[in-house]
Each structure stands twice: as structure tokens, then as C-alpha cells.
XYZ file of C-alpha atoms in Angstrom:
158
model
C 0.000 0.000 0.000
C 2.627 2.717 0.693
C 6.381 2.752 -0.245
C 9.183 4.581 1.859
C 12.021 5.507 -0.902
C 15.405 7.017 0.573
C 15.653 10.573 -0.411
C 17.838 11.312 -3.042
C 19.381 14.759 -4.228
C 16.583 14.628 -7.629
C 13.717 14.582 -5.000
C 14.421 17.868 -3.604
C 12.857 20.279 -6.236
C 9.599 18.101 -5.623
C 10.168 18.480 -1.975
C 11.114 22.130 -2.358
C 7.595 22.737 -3.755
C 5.563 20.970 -1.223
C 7.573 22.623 1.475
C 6.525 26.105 -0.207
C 2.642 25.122 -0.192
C 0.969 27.093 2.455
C -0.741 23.505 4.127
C 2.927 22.602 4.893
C 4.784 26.500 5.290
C 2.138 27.077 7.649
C 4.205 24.541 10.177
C 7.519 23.533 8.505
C 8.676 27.509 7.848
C 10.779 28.723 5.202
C 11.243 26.184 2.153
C 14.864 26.993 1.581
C 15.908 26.345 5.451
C 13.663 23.146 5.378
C 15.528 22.456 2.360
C 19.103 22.862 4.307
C 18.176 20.693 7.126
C 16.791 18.387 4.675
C 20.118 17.712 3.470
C 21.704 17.685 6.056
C 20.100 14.642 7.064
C 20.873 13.093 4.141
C 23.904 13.533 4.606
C 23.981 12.233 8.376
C 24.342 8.329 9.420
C 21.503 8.602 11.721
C 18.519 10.037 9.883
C 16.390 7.967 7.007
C 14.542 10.865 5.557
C 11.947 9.791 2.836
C 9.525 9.836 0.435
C 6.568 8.526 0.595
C 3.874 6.972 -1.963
C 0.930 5.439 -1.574
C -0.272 3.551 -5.066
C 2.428 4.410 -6.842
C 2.003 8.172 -6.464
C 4.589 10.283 -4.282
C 2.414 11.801 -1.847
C 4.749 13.050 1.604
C 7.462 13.499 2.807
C 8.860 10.993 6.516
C 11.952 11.799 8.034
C 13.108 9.331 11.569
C 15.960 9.506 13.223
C 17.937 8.432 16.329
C 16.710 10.840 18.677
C 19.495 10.406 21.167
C 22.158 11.730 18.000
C 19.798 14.565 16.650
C 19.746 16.240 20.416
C 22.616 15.199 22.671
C 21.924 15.429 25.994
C 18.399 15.888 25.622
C 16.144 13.789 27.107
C 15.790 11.465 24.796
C 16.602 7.549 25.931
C 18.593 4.976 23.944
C 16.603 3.241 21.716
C 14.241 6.581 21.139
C 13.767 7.440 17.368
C 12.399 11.239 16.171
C 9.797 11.599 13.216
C 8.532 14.747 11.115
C 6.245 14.175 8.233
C 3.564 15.652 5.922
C 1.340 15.203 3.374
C 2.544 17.329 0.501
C 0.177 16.657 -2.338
C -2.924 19.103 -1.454
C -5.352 16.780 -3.290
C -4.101 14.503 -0.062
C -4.504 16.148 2.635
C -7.571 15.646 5.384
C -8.049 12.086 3.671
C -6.624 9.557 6.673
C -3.513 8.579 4.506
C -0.952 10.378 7.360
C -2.422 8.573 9.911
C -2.024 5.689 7.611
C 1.550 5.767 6.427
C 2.674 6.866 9.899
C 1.592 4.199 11.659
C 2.598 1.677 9.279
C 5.922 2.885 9.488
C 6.285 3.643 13.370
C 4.318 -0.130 13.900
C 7.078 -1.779 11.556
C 10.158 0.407 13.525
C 8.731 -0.716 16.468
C 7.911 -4.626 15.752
C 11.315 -5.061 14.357
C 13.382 -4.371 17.030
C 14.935 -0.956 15.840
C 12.745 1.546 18.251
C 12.150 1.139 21.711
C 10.227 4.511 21.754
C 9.104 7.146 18.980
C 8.840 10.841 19.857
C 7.201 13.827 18.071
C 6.791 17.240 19.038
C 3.964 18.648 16.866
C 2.805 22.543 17.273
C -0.167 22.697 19.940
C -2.036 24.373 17.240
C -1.504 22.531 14.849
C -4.520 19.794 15.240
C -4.689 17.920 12.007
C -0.854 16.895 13.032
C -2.018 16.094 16.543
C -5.078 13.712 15.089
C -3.117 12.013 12.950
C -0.032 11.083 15.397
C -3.587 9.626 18.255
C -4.671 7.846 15.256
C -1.155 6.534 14.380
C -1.155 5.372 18.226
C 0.938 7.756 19.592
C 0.007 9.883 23.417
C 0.515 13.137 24.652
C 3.493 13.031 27.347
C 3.830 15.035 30.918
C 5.927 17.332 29.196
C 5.827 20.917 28.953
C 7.310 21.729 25.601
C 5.676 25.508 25.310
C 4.314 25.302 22.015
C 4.703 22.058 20.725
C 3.204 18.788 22.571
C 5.500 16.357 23.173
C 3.843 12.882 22.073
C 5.261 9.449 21.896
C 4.178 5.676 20.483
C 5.313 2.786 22.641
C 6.810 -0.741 21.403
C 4.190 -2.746 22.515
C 4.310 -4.517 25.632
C 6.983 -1.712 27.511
């Protein structure tokens, strides 16, 4: 049903445009700094960032990471990965298919052994990203992150 495909340097004028669509500016910022920290994941060891398709059509954008690299000494526990994602095809959005892609990828991190934990900090304002992480099985922590709501999705059985 969906595909994750590793980023490559050709994708980023298609991500460059999604990034600049107001449903994703509104929350991701400027495309050409999204665009630098884009790459410099690609360039890390400890970040998968992705495309994603569902049906054969490229429809988002997924990046994970180890969470314990991307912010030494933060509070983030061995074993803890990171995601960002969104829906960058407008004709997309508000149809389930985040919800659905995220969870199939955060279920199969978790399953095989790679993730003990995954963490997201979406904006508190920003409730379609908020649905679609408690749909994706994810829960709001005891965590006062200001503006953005620390959530996180379990391995099962922890």
C-alpha cells in the first residue's frame, strides 16, 4: 500500500515545492531552510529521511531519526527514534492517509526491534498533526514543551 524511498538529491525540487505550499509552510517555515536541514540529514548516518507513496504516487514526505544523535543530551533515551512528516500533495490532505503511512511505518520500527520509543513534538495548534499522530497510536506526554506537545508511540508490551 505505501512505499518509503530514501531521499535522493533529484527529490528535492519536488520536496522544495511541497515545502513552499501554504498547508505545509504554515508549520515547517521557510522552504529553503527546510531544504538545508533536509540535506543535512541526508547527509547524516543517523537520519532515514523519505519519500513517501501510496499507489504508486509520491504523496509526503517521513523523516526518523535516532533521537538520542539529533539532540545530545536531551532527554531522549537509547533506543528513542524522532519523526517529522507531511502530506505534501494538497489533493491529499484531510483524507486519513498520514495517519495511515505513519503508523505503518512507526508499527514496523517498532515490531522489528529498531525503536524502543518514537517521539514527536507537533505545534499545539496545529490539530490535524495532533489527530493524525492519536490515530497513528501515539500519546501526549507530561511534558511541557511551550508550544509544541510532546507525544510518543510505545513498542508494545513496555
Amino acid at each position: 500500500m505505501f512505499t518509503f524511498t530514501p531521499l535522493r538529491p533529484a527529490d528535492l525540487p519536488r520536496l522544495r515545492l511541497w515545502l513552499a505550499m501554504p498547508h505545509v509552510r504554515a508549520w515547517w517555515g521557510d522552504p529553503d531552510t527546510g531544504i538545508r536541514e533536509i540535506r543535512r540529514l541526508m547527509a547524516s548516518d543517523w537520519a532515514e529521511p523519505m519519500l513517501v507513496a501510496w499507489q504508486g504516487r509520491q504523496i509526503g514526505y517521513l523523516q526518523a531519526y535516532d533521537a538520542a544523535v539529533a539532540a545530545p543530551g536531551g532527554d531522549a533515551e537509547p533506543g528513542s527514534f524522532g519523526i517529522d512528516l507531511f502530506i505534501g500533495e494538497p489533493s491529499y490532505v484531510g483524507k486519513g492517509l498520514g495517519t495511515a503511512f505513519l503508523g505503518a511505518y512507526t508499527d514496523r520500527l517498532l515490531k522489528g526491534g529498531r525503536a524502543l520509543r518514537i517521539l514527536a513534538r507537533p505545534a499545539r495548534l496545529n490539530h490535524r498533526a495532533v489527530r493524525c499522530l492519536e490515530g497513528a497510536g501515539f500519546h501526549p506526554l507530561d511534558d511541557d514543551c511551550g508550544p509544541l506537545l510532546a507525544m510518543a508511540k510505545d513498542r508494545p508490551g513496555l
